[in-house]
CSV table of C-alpha atoms in Angstrom, one decimal:
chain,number,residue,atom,x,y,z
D,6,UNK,CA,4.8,-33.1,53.5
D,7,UNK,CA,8.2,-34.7,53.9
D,8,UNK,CA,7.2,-38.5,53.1
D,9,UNK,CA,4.2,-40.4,51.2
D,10,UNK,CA,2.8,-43.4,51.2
D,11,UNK,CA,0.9,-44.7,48.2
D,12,UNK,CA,0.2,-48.1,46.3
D,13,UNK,CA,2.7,-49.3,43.5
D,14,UNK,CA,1.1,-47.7,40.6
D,15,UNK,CA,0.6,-44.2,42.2
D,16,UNK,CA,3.6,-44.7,43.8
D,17,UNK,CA,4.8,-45.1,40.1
D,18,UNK,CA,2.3,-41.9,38.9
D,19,UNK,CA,4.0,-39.3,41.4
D,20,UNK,CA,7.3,-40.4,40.5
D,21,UNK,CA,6.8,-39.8,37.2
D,22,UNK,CA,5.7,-36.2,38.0
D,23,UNK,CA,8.6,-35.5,39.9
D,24,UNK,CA,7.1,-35.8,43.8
D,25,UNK,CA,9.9,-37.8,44.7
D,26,UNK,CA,13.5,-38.1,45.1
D,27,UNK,CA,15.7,-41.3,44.4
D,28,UNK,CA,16.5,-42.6,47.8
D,29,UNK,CA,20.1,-43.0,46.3
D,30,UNK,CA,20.4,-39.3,47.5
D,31,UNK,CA,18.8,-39.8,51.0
D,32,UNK,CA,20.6,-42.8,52.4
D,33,UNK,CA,24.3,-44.0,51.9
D,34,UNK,CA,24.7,-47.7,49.9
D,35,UNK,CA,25.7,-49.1,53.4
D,36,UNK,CA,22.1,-47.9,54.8
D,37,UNK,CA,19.6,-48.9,52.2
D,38,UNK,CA,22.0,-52.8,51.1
D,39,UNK,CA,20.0,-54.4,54.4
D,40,UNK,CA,16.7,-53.2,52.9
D,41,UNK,CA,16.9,-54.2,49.6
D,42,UNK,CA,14.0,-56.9,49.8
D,43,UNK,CA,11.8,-53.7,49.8
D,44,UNK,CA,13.8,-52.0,47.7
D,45,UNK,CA,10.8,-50.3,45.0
D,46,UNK,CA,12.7,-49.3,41.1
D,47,UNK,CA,11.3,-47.1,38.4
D,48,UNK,CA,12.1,-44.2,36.4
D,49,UNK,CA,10.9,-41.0,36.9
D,50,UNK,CA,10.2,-39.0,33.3
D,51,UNK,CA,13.4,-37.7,32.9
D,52,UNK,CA,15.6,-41.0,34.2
D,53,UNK,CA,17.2,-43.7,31.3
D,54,UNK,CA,17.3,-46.1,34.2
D,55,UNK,CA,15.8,-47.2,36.7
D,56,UNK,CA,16.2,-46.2,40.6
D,57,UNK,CA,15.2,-46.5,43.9
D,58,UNK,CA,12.6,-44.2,44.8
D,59,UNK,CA,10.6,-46.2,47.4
D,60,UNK,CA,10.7,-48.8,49.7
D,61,UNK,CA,7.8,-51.4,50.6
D,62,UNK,CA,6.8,-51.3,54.1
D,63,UNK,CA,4.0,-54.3,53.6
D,64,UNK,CA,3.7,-56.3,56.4
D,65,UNK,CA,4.3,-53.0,58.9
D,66,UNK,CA,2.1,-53.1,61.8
D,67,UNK,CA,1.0,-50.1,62.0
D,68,UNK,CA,0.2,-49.6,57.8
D,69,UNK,CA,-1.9,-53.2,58.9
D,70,UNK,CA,-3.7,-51.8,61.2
D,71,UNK,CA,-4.7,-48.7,59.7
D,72,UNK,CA,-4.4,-50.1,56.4
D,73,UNK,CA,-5.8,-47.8,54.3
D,74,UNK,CA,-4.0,-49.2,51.3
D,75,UNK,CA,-5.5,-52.6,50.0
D,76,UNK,CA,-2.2,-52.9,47.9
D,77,UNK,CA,1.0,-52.6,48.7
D,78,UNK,CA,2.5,-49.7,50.3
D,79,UNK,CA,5.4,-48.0,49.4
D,80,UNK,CA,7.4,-44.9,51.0
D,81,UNK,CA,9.2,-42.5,49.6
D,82,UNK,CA,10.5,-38.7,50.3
D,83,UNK,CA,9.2,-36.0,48.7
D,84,UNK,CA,11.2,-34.0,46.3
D,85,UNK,CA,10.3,-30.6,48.0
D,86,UNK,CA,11.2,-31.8,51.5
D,87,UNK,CA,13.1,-29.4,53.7
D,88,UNK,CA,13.7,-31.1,56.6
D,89,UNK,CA,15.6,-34.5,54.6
D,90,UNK,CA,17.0,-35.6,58.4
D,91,UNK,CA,13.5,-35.9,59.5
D,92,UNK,CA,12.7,-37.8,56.2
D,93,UNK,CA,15.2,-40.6,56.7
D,94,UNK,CA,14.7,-41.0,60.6
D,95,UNK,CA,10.9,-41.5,60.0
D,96,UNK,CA,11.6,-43.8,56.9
D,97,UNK,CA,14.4,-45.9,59.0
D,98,UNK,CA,11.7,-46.4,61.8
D,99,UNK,CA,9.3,-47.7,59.3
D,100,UNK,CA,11.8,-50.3,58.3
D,101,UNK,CA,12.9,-50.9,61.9
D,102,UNK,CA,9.2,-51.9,62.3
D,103,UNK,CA,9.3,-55.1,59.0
């Protein structure tokens, strides 16, 4: 598993077990400024402040018409991912699709 997609509070839950990484370390400031609409803060259990783990993909077309999340769906990267190129090409296609 390289990405997830969950609600906002389990979105929150994983973060707070460490499942994801702040995008902050995925994609450059230049890359994630257009997005920041979607942009989904929180701290993880071990942050002071909070960051950017996730971004909202609500409103996708594809997450509609699957839609097997009544709320509102956030993606993120997993901490554990080893292919992080992968990651951010699937998670820049998502946005592509707002």
């Amino acid at each position: 598993i390289d990405i997830m997609i969950a609600d906002p509070a389990n979105f929150h839950a994983y973060v707070q077990q460490q499942a994801f990484i702040p995008l902050t370390e995925v994609f450059t400031e230049e890359e994630l400024k257009p997005w920041e609409e979607y942009w989904f803060m929180t701290k993880g259990e071990t942050d002071t402040e909070p960051q950017l783990y996730g971004l909202s993909i609500e409103g996708n077309q594809i997450i509609e018409k699957v839609r097997f999340i009544d709320e509102r769906p956030i993606i993120g990267v997993i901490s554990n991912t080893t292919r992080m190129d992968k990651s951010k090409e699937t998670i820049q296609w998502f946005m592509e699709q707002q």
